[in-house]
mmCIF file of C-alpha atoms in Angstrom:
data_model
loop_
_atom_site.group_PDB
_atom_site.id
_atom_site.type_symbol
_atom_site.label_atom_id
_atom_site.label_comp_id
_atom_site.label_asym_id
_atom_site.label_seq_id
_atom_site.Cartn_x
_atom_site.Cartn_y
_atom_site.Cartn_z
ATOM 1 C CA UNK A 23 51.856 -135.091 -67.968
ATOM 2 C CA UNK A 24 55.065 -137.574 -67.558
ATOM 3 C CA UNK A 25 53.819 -140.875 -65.611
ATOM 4 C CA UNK A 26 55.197 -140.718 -62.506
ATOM 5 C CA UNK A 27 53.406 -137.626 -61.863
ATOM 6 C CA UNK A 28 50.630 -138.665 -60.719
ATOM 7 C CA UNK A 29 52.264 -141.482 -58.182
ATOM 8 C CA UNK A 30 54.233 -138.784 -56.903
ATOM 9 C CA UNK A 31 51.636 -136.632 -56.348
ATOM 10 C CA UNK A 32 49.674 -139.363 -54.173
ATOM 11 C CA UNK A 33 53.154 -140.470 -52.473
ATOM 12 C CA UNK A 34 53.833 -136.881 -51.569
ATOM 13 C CA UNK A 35 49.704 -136.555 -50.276
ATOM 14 C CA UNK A 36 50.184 -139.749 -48.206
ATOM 15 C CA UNK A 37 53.717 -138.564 -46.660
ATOM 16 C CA UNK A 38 51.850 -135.029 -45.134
ATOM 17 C CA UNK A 39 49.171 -137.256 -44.561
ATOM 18 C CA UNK A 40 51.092 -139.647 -42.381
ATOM 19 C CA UNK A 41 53.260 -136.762 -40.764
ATOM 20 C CA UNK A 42 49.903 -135.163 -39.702
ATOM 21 C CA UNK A 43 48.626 -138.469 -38.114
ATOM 22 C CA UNK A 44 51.951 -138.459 -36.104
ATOM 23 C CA UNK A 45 52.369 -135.031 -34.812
ATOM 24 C CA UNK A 46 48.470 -135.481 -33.768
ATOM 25 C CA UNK A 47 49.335 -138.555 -32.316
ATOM 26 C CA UNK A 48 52.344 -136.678 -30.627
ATOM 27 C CA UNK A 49 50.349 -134.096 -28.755
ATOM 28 C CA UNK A 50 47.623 -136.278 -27.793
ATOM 29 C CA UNK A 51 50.359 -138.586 -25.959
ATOM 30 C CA UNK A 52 52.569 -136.113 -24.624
ATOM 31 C CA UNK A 53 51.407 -136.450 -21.318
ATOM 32 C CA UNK A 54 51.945 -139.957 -21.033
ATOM 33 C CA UNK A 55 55.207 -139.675 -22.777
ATOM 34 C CA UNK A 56 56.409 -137.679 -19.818
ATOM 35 C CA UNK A 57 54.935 -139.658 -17.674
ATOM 36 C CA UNK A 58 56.741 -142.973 -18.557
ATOM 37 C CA UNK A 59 60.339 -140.322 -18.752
ATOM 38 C CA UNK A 60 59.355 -139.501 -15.173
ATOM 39 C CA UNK A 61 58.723 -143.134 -14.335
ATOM 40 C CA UNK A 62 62.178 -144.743 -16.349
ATOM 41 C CA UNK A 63 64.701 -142.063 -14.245
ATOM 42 C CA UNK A 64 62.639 -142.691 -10.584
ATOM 43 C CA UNK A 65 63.347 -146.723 -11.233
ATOM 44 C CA UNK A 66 67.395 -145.934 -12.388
ATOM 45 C CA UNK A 67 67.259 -143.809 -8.881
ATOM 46 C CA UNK A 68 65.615 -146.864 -6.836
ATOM 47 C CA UNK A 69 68.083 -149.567 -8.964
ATOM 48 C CA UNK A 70 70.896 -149.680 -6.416
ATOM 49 C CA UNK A 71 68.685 -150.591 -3.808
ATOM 50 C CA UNK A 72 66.439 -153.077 -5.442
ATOM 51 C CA UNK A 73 69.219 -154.592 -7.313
ATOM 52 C CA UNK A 74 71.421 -154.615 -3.855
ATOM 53 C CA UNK A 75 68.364 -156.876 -2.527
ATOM 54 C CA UNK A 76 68.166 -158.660 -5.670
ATOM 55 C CA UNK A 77 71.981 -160.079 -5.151
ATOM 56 C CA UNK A 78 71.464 -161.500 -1.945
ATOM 57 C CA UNK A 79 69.198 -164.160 -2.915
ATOM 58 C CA UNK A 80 65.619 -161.538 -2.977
ATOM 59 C CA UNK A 81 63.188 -161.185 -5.768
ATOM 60 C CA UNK A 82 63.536 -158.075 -7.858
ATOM 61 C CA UNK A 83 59.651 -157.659 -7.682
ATOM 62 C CA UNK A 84 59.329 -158.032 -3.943
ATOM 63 C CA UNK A 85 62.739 -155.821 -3.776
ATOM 64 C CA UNK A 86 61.075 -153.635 -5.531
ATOM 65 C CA UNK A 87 58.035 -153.426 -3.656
ATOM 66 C CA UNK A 88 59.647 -152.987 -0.430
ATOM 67 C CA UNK A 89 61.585 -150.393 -1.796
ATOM 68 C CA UNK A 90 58.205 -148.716 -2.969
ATOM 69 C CA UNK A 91 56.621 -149.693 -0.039
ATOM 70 C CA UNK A 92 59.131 -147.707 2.262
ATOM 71 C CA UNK A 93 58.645 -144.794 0.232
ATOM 72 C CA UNK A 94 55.455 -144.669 0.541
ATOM 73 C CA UNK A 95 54.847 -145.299 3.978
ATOM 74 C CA UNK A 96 57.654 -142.323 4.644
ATOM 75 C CA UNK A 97 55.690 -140.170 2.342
ATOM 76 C CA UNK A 98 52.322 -140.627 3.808
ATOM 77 C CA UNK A 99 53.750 -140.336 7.614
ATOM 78 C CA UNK A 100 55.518 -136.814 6.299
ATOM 79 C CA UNK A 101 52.286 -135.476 4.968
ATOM 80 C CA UNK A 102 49.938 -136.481 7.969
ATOM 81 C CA UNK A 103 52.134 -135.120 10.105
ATOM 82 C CA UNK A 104 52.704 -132.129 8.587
ATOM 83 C CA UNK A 105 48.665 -132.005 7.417
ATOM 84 C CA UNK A 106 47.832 -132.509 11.316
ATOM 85 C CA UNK A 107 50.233 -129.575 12.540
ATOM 86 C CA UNK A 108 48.931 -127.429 9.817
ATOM 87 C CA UNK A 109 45.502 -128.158 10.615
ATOM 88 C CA UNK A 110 46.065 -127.065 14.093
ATOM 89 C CA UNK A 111 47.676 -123.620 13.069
ATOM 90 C CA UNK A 112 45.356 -123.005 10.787
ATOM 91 C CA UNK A 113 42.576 -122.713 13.257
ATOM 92 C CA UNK A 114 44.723 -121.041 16.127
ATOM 93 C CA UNK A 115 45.341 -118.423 13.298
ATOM 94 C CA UNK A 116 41.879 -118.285 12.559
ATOM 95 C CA UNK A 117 40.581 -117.756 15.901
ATOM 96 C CA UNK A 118 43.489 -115.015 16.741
ATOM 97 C CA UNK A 119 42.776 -113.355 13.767
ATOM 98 C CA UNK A 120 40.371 -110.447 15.059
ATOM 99 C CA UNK A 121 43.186 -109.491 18.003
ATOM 100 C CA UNK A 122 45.962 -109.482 15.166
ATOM 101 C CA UNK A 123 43.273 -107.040 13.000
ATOM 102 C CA UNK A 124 42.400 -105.066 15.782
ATOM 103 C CA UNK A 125 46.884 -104.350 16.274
ATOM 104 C CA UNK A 126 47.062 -103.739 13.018
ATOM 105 C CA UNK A 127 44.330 -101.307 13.046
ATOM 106 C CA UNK A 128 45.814 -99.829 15.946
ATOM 107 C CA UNK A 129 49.417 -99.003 14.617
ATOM 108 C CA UNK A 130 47.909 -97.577 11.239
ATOM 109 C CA UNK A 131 45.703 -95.520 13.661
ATOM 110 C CA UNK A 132 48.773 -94.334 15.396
ATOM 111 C CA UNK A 133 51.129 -93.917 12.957
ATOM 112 C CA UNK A 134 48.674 -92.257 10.149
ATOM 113 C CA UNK A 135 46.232 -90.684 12.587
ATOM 114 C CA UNK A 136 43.563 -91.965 11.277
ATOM 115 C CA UNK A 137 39.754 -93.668 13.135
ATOM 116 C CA UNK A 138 39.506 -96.813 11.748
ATOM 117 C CA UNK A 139 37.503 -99.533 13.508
ATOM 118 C CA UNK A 140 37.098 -103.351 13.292
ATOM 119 C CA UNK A 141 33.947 -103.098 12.297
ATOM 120 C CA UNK A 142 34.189 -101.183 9.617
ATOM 121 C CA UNK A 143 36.772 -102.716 8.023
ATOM 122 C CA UNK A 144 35.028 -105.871 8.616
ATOM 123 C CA UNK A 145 31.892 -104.397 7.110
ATOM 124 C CA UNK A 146 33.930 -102.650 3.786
ATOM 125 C CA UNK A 147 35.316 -106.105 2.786
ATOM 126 C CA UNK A 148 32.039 -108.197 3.659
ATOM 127 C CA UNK A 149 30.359 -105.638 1.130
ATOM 128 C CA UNK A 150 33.379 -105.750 -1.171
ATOM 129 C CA UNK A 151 32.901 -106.576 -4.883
ATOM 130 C CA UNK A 152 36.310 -108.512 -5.077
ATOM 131 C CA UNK A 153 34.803 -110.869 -2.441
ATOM 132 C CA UNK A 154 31.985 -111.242 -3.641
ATOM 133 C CA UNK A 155 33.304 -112.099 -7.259
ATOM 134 C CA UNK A 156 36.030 -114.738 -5.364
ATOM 135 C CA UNK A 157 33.101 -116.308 -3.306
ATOM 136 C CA UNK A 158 31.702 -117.137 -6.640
ATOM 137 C CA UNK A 159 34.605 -117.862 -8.479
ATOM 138 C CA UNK A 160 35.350 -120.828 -5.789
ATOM 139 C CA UNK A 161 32.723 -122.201 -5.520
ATOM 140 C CA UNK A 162 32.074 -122.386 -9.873
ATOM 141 C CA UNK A 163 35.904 -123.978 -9.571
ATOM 142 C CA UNK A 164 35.376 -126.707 -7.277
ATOM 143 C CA UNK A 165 34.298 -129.442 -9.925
ATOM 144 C CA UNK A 166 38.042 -127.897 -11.631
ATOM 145 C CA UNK A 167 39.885 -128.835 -8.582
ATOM 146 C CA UNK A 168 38.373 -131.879 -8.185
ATOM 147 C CA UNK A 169 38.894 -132.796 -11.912
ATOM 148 C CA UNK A 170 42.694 -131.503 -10.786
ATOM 149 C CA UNK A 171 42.927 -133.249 -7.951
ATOM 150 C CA UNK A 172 41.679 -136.840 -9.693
ATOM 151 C CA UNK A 173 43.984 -135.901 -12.571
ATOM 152 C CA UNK A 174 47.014 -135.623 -10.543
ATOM 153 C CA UNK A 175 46.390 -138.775 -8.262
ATOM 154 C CA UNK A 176 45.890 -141.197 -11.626
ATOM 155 C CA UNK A 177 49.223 -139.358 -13.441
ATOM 156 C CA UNK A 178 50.972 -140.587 -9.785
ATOM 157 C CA UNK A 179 49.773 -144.085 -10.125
ATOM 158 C CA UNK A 180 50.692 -144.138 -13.818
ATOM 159 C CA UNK A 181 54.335 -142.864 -12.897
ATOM 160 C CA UNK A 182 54.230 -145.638 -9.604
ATOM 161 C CA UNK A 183 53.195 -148.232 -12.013
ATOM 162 C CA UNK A 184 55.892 -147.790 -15.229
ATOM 163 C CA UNK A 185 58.516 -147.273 -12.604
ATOM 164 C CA UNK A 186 57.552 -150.549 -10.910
ATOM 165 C CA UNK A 187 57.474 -152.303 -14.277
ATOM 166 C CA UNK A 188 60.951 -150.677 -15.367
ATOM 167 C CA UNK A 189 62.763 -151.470 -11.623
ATOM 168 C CA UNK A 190 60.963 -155.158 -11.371
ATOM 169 C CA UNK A 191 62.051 -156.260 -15.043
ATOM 170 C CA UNK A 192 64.985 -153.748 -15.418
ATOM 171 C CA UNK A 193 67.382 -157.020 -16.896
ATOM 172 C CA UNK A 194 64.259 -158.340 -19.177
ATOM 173 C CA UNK A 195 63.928 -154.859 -20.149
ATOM 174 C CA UNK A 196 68.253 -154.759 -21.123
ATOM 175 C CA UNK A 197 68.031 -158.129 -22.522
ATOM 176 C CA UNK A 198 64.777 -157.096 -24.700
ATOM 177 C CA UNK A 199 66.721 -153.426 -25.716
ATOM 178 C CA UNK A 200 69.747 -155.762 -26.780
ATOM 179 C CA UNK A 201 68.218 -158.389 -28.714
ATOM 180 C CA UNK A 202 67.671 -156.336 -31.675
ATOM 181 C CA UNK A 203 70.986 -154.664 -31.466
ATOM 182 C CA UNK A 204 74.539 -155.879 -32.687
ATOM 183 C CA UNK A 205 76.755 -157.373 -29.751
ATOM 184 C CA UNK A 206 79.011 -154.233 -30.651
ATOM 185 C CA UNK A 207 76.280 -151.710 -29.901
ATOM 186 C CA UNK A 208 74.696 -153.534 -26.622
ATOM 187 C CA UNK A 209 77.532 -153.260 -24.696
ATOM 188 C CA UNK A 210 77.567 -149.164 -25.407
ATOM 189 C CA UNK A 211 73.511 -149.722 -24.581
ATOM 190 C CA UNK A 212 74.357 -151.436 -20.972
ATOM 191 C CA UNK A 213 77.354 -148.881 -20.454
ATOM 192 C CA UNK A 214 74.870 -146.108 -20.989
ATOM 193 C CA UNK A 215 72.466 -147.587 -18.943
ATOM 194 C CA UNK A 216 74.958 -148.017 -16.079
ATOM 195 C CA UNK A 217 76.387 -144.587 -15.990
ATOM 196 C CA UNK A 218 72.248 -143.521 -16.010
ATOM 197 C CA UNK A 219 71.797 -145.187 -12.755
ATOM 198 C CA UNK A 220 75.308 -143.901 -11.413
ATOM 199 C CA UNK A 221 74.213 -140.252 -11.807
ATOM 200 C CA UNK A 222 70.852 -140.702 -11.254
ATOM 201 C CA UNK A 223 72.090 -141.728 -7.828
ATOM 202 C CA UNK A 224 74.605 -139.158 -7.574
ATOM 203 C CA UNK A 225 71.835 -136.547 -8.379
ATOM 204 C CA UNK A 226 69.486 -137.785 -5.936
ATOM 205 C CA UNK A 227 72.484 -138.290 -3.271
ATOM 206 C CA UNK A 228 73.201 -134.789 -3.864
ATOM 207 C CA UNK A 229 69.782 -133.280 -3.271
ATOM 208 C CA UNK A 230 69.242 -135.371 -0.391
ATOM 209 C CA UNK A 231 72.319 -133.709 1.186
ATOM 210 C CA UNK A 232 71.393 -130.298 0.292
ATOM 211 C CA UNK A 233 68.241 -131.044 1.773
ATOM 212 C CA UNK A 234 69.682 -132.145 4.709
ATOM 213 C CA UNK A 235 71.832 -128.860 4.983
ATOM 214 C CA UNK A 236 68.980 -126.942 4.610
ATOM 215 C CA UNK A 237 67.017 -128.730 7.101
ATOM 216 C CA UNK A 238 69.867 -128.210 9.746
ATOM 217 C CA UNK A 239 69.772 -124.822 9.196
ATOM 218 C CA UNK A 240 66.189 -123.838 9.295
ATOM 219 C CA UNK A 241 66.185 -126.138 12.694
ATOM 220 C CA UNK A 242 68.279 -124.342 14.072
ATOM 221 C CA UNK A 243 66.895 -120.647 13.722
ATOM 222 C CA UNK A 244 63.461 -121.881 14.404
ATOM 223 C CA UNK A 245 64.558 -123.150 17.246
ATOM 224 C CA UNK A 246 66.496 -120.032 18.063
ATOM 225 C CA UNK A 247 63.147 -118.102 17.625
ATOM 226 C CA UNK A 248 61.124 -121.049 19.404
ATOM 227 C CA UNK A 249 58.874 -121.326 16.779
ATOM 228 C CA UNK A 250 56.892 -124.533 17.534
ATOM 229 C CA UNK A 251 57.066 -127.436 15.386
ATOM 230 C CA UNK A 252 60.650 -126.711 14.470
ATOM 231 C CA UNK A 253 61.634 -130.086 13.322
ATOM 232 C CA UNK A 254 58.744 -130.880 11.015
ATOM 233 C CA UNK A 255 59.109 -127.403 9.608
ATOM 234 C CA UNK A 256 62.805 -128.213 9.062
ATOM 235 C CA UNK A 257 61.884 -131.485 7.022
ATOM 236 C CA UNK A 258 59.713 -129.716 5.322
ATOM 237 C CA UNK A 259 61.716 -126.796 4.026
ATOM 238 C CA UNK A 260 64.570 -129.089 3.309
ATOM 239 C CA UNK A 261 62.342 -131.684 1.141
ATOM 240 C CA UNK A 262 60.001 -129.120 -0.974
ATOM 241 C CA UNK A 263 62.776 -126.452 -1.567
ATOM 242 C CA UNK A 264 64.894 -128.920 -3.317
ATOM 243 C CA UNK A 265 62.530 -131.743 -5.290
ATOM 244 C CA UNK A 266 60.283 -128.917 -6.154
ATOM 245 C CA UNK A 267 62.117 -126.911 -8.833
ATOM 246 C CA UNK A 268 61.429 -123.378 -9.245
ATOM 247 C CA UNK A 269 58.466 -122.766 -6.717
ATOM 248 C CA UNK A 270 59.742 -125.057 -4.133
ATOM 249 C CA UNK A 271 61.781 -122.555 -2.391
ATOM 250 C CA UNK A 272 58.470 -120.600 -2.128
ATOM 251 C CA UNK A 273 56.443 -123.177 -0.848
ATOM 252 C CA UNK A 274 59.359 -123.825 1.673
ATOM 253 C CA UNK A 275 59.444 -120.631 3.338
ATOM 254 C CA UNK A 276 55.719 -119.728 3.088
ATOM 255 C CA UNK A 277 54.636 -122.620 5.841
ATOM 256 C CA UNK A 278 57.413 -121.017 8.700
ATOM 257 C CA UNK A 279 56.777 -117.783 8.125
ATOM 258 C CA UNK A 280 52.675 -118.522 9.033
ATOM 259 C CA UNK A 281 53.484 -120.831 11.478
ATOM 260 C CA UNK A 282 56.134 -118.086 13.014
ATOM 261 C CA UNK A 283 53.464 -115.033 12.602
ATOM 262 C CA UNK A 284 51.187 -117.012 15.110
ATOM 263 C CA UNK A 285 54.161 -116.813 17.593
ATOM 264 C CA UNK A 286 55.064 -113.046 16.947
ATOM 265 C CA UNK A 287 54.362 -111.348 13.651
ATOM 266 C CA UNK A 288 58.363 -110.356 13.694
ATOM 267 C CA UNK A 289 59.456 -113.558 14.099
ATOM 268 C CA UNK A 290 57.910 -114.262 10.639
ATOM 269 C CA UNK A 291 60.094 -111.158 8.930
ATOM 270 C CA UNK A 292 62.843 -112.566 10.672
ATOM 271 C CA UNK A 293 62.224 -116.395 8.945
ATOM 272 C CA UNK A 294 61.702 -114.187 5.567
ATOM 273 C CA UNK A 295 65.209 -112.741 5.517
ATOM 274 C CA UNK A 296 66.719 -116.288 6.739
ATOM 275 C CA UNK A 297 65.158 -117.903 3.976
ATOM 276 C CA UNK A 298 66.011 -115.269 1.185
ATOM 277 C CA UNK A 299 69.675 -115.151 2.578
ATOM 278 C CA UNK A 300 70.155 -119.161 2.600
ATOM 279 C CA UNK A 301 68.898 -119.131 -0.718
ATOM 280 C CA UNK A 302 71.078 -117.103 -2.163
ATOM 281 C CA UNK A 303 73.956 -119.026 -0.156
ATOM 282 C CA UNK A 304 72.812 -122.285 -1.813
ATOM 283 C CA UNK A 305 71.753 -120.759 -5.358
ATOM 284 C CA UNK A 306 75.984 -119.454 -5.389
ATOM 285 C CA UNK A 307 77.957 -121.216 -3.508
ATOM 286 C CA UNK A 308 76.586 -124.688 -2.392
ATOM 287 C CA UNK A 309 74.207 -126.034 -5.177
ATOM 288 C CA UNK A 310 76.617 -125.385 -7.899
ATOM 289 C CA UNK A 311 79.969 -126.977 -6.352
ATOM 290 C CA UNK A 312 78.019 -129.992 -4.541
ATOM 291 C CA UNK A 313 75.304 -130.749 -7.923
ATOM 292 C CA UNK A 314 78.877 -130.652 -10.048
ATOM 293 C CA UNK A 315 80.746 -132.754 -7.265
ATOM 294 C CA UNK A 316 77.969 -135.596 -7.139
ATOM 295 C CA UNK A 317 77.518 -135.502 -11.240
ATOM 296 C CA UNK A 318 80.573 -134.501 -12.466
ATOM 297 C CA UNK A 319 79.600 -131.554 -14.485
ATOM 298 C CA UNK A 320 80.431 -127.896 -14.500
ATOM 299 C CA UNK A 321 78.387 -125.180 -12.313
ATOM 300 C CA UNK A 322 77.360 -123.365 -15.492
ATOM 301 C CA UNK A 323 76.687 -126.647 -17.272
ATOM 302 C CA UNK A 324 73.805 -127.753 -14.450
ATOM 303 C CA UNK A 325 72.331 -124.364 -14.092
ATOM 304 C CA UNK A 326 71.857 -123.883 -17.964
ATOM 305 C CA UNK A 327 70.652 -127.498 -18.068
ATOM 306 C CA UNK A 328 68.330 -126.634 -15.431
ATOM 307 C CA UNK A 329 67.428 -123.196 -17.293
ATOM 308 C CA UNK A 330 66.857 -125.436 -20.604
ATOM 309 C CA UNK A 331 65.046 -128.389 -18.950
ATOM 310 C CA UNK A 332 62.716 -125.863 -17.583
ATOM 311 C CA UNK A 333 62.237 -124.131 -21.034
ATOM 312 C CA UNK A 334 61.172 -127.477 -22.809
ATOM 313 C CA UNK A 335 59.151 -129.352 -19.865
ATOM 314 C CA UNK A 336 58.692 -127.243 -17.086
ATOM 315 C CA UNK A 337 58.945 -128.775 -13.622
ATOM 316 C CA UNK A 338 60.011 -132.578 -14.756
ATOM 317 C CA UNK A 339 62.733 -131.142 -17.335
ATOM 318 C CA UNK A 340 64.457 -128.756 -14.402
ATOM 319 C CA UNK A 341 63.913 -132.423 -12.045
ATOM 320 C CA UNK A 342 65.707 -134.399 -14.567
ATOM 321 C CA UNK A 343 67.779 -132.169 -16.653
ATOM 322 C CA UNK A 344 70.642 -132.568 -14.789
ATOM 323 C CA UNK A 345 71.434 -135.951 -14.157
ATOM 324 C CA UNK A 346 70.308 -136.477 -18.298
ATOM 325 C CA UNK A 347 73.211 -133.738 -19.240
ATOM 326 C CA UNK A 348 74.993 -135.870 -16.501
ATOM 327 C CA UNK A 349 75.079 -139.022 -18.265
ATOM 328 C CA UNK A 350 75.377 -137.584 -21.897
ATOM 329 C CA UNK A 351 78.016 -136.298 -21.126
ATOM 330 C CA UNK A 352 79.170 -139.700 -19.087
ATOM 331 C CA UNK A 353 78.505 -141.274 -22.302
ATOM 332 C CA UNK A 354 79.997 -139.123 -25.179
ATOM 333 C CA UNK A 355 83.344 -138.400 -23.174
ATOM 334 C CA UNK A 356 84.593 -141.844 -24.281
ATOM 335 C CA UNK A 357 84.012 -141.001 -28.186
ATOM 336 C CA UNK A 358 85.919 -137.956 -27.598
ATOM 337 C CA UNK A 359 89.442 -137.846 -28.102
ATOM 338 C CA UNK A 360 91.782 -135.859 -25.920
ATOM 339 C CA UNK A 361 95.744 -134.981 -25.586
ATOM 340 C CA UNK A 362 98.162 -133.941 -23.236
ATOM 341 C CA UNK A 363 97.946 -130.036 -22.887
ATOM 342 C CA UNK A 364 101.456 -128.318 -23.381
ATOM 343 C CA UNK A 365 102.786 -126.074 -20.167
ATOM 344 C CA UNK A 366 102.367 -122.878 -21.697
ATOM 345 C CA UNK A 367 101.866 -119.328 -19.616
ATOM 346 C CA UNK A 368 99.303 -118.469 -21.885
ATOM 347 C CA UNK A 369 97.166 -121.709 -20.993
ATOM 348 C CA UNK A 370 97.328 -119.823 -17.337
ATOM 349 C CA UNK A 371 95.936 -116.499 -18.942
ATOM 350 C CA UNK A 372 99.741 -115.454 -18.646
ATOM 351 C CA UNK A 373 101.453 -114.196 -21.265
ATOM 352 C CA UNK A 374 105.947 -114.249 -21.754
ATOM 353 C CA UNK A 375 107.659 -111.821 -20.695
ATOM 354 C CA UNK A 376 109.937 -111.488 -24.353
ATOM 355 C CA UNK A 377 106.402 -111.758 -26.122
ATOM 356 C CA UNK A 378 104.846 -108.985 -23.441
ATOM 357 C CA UNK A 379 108.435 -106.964 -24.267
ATOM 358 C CA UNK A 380 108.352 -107.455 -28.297
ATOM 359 C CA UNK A 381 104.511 -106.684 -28.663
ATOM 360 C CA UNK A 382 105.323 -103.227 -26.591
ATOM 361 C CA UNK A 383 107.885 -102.539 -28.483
ATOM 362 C CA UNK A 384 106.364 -103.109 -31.502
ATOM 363 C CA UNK A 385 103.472 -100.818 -30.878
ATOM 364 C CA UNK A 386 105.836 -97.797 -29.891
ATOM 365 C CA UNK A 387 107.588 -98.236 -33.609
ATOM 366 C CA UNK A 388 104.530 -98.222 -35.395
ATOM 367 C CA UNK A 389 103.030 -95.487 -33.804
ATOM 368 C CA UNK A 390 106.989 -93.290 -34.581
ATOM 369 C CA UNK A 391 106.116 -94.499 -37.566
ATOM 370 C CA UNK A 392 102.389 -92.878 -37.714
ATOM 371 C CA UNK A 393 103.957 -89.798 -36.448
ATOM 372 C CA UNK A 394 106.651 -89.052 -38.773
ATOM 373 C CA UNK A 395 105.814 -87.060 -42.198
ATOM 374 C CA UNK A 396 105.792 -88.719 -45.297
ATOM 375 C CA UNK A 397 109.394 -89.004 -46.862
ATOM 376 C CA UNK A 398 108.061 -88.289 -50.166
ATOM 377 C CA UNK A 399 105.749 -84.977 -49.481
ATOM 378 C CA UNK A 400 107.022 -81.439 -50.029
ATOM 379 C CA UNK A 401 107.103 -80.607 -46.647
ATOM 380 C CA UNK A 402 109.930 -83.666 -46.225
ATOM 381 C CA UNK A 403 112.351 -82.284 -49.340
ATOM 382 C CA UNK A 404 112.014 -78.364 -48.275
ATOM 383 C CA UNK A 405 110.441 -77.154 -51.265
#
């Protein structure tokens, strides 16, 4: 056995060893990991603000908690609100729910001559085993959505406490990043981090318009219906449909269409259509030519971003995927070297006319050509 077997046998042992220890370590932290990405892109968004306050003469940490501090308060009046209006539908629905049973009944009794009762409905799904199985399935699952609940609130204060840090001591943080780096290399580290904060805004400018948009528009037919509580309904379908990817647009529609079906139960298939039309509207025409406006990227660029962000971290990669791509893309562009494009036709998807001409004529020789017998069969020379 040669000498440095044996050495490279243990080398090779440790190496898998130490590559096991770090993917372990990998998973275990992933959660925090996306935690701190979450936290690092919400302080580039709140960095033109706090460092606005910071220039006239303000601390960056009490800019930064004011900044905070407004957010906070405007979240927590937004969900009281909306929790107290809720509330209050919740238990008109609850109380008119025997009169819209007994309708129901009534059309089904018309229209499929049938005898049904109240009561015997009532009775069938009392004694039904799906209930029964539910009923027990919630309450075995309350400790889980407590456990959920507690879960989510401590991930929020991680997130509101990284993003504080990164926004309060954003220059020690530069000035920490740079000091290991050559002088060469930090100023491509502060131009990156610059362009970050310029789309980040741009993103967040843009989705704050759409929102807007939406709002507007959701006002206005829920007014048109006089569905009650038209303009929190309108802040709320503008806010969740576009900072909740993917099931936002459900959640969006879901609380007008209840709070519509207590007014008139076609009044809520009326919301349903408005909301499946808009979103198509917004999914085409406005979300793809506003998102590429504000970040300066291509439709198909910010949906597959989106589609790919989803793929790899679900909710936070479609949040953040595009104003990432965004600033990559910010970022490499200077590396890449362009030149002036000739004017051709063909650049146009036109092709010349004496090119068009010459390939035409081209094709009708060679297909003569195909045609005509061979010059040196027997059929050519008579024989």
């Amino acid at each position: 056995m040669p000498r440095w077997l044996p050495k490279a046998m243990v080398l090779a042992l440790a190496l898998y060893a130490c590559f096991q220890l770090g993917s372990w370590a990998f998973h275990q932290l992933i959660g925090l990991l996306i935690n701190i990405l979450i936290a690092f892109f919400l302080a580039l968004a709140i960095e033109p603000a706090v460092g606005r306050m910071a220039a006239r003469g303000m601390r960056r940490g009490l800019a930064t908690f004011l900044v905070f501090f407004a957010v906070l308060a405007a979240s927590i009046g937004f969900v009281v609100l909306l929790g107290s209006m809720l509330a209050g539908q919740i238990v008109e629905i609850v109380e008119d729910f025997p009169r819209y049973l007994d309708s129901l009944i009534n059309w089904i009794n018309r229209t499929f001559q049938t005898e049904l009762s109240r009561v015997e409905v009532q009775d069938s799904l009392l004694r039904s085993d799906w209930l029964r199985k539910y009923v027990q399935n919630s309450a075995s699952g309350v400790l889980d959505i407590s456990a959920t609940v507690l879960g989510g609130l401590f991930k929020l204060l991680t997130i509101f406490l990284f993003s504080f840090y990164f926004a309060a001591d954003g220059p020690r943080l530069r000035r920490a990043l740079c000091s290991v780096l050559p002088p060469a290399k930090q100023a491509e580290v502060l131009r990156a981090w610059e362009i970050a904060v310029d789309k980040t805004g741009g993103y967040l400018y843009s989705r704050g318009l759409m929102a807007l948009i939406s709002g507007v528009a959701h006002y206005v037919l829920l007014e048109f219906l006089a569905v009650p509580y038209a303009p929190a309904l309108a802040v709320w379908v503008g806010l969740v449909s576009q900072f909740l990817p993917t099931i936002g647009t459900y959640l969006a529609g879901a609380l007008p269409m209840l709070i519509a079906f207590t007014e008139n139960p076609w009044y809520a298939l009326w919301v349903l259509a408005f909301v499946v039309v808009y979103q198509q509207f917004e999914n085409y025409v406005l979300q793809p030519k506003l998102t590429a406006k504000t970040v300066d990227i291509h439709p198909a660029v910010a949906f597959g971003s989106v589609v790919a962000g989803t793929a790899l971290l679900g909710a936070v990669g479609a949040l953040i995927a595009i104003p990432a791509v965004a600033t990559l893309q910010a970022f490499l562009g200077a590396y890449v070297k362009r030149y002036d494009v000739t004017e051709d036709p063909r650049m146009h998807g036109h092709r010349r006319h004496g090119e068009a001409v010459l390939a035409r004529v081209q094709r009708a020789l060679r297909a003569k050509k195909e045609k005509e017998p061979d010059s040196g069969s027997p059929a050519a020379d008579g024989s």
